[in-house]
GROMACS .gro file of C-alpha atoms in nm:
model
  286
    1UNK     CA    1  -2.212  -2.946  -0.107
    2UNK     CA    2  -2.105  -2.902   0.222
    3UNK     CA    3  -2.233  -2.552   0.396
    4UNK     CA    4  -1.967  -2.248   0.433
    5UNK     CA    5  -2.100  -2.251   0.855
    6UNK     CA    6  -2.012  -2.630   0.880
    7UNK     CA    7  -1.612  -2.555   0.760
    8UNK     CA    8  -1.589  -2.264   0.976
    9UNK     CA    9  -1.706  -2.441   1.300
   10UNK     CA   10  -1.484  -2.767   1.198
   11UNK     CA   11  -1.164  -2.462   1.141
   12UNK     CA   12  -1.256  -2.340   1.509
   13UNK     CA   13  -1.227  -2.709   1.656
   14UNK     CA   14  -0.922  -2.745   1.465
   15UNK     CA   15  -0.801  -2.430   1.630
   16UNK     CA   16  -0.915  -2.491   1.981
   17UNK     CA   17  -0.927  -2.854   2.001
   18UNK     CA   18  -1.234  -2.867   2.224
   19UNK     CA   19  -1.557  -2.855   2.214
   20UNK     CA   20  -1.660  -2.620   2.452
   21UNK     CA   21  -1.354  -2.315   2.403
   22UNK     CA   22  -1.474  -2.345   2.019
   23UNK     CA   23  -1.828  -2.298   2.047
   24UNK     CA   24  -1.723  -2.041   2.272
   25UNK     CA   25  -1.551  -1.865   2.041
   26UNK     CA   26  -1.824  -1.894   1.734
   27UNK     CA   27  -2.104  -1.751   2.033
   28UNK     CA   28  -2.285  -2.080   1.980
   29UNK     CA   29  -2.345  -2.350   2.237
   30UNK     CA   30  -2.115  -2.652   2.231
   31UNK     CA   31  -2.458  -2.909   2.160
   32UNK     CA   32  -2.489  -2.729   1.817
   33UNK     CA   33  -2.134  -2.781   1.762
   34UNK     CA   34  -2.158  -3.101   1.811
   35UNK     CA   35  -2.465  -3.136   1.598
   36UNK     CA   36  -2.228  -3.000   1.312
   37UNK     CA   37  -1.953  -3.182   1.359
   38UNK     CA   38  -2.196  -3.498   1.360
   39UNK     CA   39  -2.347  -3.303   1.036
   40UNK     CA   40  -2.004  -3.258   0.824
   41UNK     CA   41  -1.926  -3.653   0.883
   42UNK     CA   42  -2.261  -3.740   0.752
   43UNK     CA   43  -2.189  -3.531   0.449
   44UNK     CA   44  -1.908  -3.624   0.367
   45UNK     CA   45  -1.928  -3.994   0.491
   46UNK     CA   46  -1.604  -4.071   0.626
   47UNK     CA   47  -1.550  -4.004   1.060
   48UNK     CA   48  -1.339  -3.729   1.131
   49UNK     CA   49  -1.290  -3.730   1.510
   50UNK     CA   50  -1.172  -4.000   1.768
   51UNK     CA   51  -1.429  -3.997   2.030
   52UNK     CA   52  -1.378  -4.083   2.388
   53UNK     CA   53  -1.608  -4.054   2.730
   54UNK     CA   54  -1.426  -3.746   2.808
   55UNK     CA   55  -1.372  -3.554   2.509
   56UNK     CA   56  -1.310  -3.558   2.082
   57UNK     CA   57  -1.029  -3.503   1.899
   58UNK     CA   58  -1.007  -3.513   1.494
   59UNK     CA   59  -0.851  -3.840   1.375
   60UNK     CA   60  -0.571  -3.804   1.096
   61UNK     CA   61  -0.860  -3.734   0.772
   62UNK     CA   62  -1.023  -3.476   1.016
   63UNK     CA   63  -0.686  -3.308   1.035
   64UNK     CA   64  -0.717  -3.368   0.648
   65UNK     CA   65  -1.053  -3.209   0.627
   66UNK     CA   66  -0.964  -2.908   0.854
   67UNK     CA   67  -0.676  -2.816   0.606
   68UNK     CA   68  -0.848  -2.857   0.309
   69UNK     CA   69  -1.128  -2.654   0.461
   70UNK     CA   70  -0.918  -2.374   0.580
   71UNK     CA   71  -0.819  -2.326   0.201
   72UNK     CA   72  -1.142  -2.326   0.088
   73UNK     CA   73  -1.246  -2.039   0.328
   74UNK     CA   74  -0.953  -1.864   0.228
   75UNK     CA   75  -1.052  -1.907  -0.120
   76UNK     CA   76  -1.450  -1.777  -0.081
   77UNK     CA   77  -1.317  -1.466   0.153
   78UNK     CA   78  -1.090  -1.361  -0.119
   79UNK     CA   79  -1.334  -1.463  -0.401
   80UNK     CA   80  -1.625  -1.197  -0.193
   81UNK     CA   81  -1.361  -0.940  -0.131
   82UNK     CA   82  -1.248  -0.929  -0.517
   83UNK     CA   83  -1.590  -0.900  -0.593
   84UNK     CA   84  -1.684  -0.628  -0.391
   85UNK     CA   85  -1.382  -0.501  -0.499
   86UNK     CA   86  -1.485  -0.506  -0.848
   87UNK     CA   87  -1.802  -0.362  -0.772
   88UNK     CA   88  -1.681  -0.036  -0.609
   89UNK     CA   89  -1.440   0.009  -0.930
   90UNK     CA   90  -1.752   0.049  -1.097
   91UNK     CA   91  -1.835   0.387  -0.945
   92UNK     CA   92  -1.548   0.471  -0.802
   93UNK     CA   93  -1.170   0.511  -0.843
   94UNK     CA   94  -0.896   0.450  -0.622
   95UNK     CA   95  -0.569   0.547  -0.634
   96UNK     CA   96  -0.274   0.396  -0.471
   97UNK     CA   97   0.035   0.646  -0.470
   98UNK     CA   98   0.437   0.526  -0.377
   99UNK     CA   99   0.478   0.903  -0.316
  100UNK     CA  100   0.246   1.230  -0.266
  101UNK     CA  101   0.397   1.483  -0.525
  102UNK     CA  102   0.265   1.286  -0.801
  103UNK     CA  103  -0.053   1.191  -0.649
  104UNK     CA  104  -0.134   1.496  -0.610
  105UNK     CA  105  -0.043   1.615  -0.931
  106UNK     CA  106  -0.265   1.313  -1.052
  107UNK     CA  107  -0.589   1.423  -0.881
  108UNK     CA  108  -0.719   1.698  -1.108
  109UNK     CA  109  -0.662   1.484  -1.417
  110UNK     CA  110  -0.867   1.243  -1.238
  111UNK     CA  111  -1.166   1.470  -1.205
  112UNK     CA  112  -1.157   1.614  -1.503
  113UNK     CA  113  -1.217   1.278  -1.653
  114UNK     CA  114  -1.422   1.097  -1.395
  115UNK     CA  115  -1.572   1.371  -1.224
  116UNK     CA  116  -1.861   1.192  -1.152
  117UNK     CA  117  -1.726   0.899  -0.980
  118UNK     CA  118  -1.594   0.914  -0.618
  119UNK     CA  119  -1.250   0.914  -0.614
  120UNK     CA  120  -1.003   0.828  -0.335
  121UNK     CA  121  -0.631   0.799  -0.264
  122UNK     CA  122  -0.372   0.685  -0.055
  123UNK     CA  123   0.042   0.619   0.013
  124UNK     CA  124   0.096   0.295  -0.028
  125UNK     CA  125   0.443   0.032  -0.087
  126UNK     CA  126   0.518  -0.060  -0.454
  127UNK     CA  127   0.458  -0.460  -0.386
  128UNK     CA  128   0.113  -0.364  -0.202
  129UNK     CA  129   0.013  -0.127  -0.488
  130UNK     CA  130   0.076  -0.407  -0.753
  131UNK     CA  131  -0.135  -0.671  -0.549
  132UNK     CA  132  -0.385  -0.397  -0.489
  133UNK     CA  133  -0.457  -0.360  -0.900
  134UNK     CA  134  -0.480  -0.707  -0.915
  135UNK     CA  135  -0.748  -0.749  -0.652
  136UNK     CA  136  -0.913  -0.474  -0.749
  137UNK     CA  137  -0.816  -0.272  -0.398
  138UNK     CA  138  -0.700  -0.002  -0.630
  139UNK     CA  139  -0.777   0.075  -1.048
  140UNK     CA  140  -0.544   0.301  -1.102
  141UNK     CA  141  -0.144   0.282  -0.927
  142UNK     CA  142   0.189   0.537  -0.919
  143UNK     CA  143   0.487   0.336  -0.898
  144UNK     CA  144   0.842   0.458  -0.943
  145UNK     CA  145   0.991   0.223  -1.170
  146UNK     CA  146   0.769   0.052  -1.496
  147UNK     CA  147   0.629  -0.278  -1.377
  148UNK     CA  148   0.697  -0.594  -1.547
  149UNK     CA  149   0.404  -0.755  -1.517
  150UNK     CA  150   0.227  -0.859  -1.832
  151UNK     CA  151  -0.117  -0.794  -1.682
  152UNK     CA  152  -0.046  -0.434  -1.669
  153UNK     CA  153  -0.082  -0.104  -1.890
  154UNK     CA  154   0.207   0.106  -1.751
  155UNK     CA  155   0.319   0.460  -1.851
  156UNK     CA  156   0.562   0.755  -1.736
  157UNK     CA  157   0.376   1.028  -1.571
  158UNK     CA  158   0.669   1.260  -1.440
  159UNK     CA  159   0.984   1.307  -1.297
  160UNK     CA  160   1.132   1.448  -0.964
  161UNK     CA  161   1.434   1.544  -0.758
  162UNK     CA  162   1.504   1.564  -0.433
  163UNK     CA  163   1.669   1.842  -0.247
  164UNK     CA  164   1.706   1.898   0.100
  165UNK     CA  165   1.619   2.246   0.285
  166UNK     CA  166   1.877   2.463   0.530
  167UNK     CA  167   1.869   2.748   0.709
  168UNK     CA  168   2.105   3.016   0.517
  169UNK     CA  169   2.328   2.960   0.856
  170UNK     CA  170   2.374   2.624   0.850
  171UNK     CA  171   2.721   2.457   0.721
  172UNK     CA  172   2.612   2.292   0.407
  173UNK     CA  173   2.414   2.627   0.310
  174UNK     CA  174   2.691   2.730   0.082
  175UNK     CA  175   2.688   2.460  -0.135
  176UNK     CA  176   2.595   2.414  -0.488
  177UNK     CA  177   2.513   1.988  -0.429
  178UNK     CA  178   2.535   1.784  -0.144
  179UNK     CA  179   2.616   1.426  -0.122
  180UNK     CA  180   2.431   1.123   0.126
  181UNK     CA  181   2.788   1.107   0.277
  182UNK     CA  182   2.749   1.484   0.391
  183UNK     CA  183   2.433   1.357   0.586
  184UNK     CA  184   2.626   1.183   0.924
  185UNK     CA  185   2.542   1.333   1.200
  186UNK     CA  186   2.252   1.561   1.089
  187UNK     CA  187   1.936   1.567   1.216
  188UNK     CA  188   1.652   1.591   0.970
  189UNK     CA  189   1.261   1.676   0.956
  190UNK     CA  190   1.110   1.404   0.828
  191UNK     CA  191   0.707   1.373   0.705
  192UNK     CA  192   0.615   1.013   0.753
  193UNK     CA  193   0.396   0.987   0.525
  194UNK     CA  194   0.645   1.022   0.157
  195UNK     CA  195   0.633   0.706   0.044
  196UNK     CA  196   0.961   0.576  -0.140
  197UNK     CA  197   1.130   0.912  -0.028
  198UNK     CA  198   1.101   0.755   0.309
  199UNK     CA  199   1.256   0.445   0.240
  200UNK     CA  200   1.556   0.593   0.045
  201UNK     CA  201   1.607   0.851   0.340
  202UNK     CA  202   1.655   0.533   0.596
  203UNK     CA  203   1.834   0.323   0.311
  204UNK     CA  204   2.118   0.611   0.198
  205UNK     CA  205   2.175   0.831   0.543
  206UNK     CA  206   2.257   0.549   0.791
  207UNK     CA  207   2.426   0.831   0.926
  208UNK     CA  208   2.176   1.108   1.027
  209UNK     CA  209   1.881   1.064   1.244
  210UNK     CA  210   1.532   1.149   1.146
  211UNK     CA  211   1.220   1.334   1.392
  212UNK     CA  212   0.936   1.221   1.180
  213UNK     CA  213   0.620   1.425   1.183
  214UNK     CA  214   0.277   1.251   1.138
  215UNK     CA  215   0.153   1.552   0.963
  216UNK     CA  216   0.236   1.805   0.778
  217UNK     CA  217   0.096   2.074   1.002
  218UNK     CA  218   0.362   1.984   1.253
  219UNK     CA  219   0.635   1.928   0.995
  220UNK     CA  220   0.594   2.345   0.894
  221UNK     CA  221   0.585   2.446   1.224
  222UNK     CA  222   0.881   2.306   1.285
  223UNK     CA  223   1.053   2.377   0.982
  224UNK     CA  224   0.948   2.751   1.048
  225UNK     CA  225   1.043   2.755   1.409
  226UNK     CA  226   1.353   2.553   1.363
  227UNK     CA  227   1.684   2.575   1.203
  228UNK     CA  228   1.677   2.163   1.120
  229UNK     CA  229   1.725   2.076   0.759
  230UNK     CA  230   1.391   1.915   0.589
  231UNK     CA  231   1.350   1.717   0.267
  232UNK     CA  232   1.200   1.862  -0.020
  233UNK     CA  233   1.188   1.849  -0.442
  234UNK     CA  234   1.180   2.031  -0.734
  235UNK     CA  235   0.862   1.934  -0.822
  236UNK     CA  236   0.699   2.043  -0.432
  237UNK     CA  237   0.909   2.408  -0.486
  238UNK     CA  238   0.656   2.478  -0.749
  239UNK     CA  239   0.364   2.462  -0.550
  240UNK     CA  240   0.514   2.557  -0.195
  241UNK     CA  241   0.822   2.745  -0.215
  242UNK     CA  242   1.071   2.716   0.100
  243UNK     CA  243   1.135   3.019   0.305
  244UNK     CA  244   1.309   3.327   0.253
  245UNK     CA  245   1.528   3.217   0.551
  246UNK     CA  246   1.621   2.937   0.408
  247UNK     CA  247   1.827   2.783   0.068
  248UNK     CA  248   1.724   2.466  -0.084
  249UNK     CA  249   2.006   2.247  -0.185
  250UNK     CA  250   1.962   1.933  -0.468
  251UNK     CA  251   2.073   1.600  -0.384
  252UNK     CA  252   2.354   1.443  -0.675
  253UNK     CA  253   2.277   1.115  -0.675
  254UNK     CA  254   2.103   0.851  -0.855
  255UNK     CA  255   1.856   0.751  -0.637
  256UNK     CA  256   1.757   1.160  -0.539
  257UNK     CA  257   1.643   1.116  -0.911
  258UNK     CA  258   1.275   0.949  -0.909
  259UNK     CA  259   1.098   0.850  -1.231
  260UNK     CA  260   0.719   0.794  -1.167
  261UNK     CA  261   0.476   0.538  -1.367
  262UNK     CA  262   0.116   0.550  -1.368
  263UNK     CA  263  -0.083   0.171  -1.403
  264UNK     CA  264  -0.365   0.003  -1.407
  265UNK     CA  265  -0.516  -0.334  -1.536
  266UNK     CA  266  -0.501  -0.392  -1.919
  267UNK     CA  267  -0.859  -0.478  -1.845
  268UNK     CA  268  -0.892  -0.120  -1.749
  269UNK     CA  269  -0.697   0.017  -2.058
  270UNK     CA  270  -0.966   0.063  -2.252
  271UNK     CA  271  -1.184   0.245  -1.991
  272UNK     CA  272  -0.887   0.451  -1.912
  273UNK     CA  273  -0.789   0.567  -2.294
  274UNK     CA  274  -0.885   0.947  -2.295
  275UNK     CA  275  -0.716   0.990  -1.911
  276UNK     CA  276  -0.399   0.821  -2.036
  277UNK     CA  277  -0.406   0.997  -2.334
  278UNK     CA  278  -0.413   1.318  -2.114
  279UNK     CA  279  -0.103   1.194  -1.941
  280UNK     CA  280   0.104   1.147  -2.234
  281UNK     CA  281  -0.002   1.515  -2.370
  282UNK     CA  282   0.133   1.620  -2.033
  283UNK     CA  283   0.422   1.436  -2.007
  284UNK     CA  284   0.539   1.537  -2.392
  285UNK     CA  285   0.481   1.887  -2.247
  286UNK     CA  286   0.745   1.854  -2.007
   0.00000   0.00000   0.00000
């Protein structure tokens, strides 16, 4: 069995196609190199370079052997990650989240039911939550439309609507419903970090422009200080009301409407039963 070292030093000649810039860049000295790449023939007895007075170069099953080794570190990085992965989903959880409001709506069910475990969250795209459960990055995902792959347990958490936030001065502040088409030419606070609200924002209101905030600290300064319109849902009204000074106004059209999903692993379903259960008490509730 050839040794994980050898097919990373024959990947770095591949790479650098000499001796000397290789070994440079694996901080070992090009005679050791050498001694591998002598090594890695004898192991797999076959010659893999075309040797010369003045330097090497891999011959056509070298370039063979380079390839086939590149896939095979691929394969054991991914192999340690997913099980270190696993590992951590042992005694921890992590959460990967399209958009806050239901993240954080998510969190106290968490601890209630694995309080003793750390747990850990984060805004994340739909296609990187879905790889993430599969590798094991996350155990538990919020996506905003049911998943269709088989490998998952999927089920609706909650529901949310998004509504935009004026001063009582400004032109659209008399209005029951607004339109996308009444954004062109506004300018809107925008957090950056809102997930698929993001995305819609830049996909629907070509017309308006956006000053994103990296946090929300900045975001309610300027929303207090300023008379610019700022995003906002039903949902996030319940928790943090707008200000007196200002009128929120909902958003009539399909897409303002989000549906949220919580998933995991089927694996996991079992695991999970009493903290999905919990979620479907809730979401009858509603």
């Amino acid at each position: 069995m050839i040794e994980i070292y050898l097919l990373e030093q024959l990947s770095a000649f591949a790479k650098y196609k000499t001796l000397s810039k290789a070994a440079e860049s694996l901080h070992i000295s090009q005679p050791a190199l050498s001694r591998s790449m002598k090594k890695i023939e004898e192991e797999l007895g076959v010659s893999l370079f075309i040797r010369d007075k003045a330097k090497i170069s891999l011959n056509e099953t070298g370039e063979l052997a380079a390839r086939l080794g590149d896939e095979l570190l691929s394969l054991n990085s991914g192999m340690v990650r997913r099980i270190k992965a696993f590992d951590r989903s042992q005694r921890s959880i992590t959460v990967g989240a399209c958009a806050p409001f239901p993240m954080n709506e998510l969190m106290p069910l968490l601890q209630e039911h694995f309080g003793g475990m750390l747990i850990t969250s984060g805004i994340a795209e739909i296609k990187d939550i879905e790889e993430g459960l599969l590798n094991n990055t996350y155990q538990i995902g919020i996506l905003n439309k049911p998943t269709e792959n088989k490998e998952f347990f999927c089920q609706r958490f909650l529901s949310e609507h998004l509504y935009i936030s004026v001063s009582k001065k400004h032109r659209l502040a008399d209005r029951e419903f607004i339109t996308f088409d009444d954004f062109d030419g506004e300018s809107f606070l925008l957090f950056e970090h809102v997930g698929c609200w993001k995305e819609l924002c830049h996909d629907k209101m070509k017309g308006a422009n956006f000053l994103i905030q990296s946090t929300m600290d900045s975001l309610q300064e300027l929303v207090s200080a300023t008379d610019f319109p700022c995003f906002t849902t039903d949902k996030f009204m319940q928790i943090s009301p707008i200000g007196e000074n200002r009128v929120a106004i909902p958003i009539e059209e399909p897409e303002a409407y989000e549906t949220f999903y919580i998933a995991c692993l089927n694996s996991y379903k079992n695991k999970y039963a009493s903290f999905f259960n919990s979620i479907r008490s809730r979401t009858i509730q509603e």
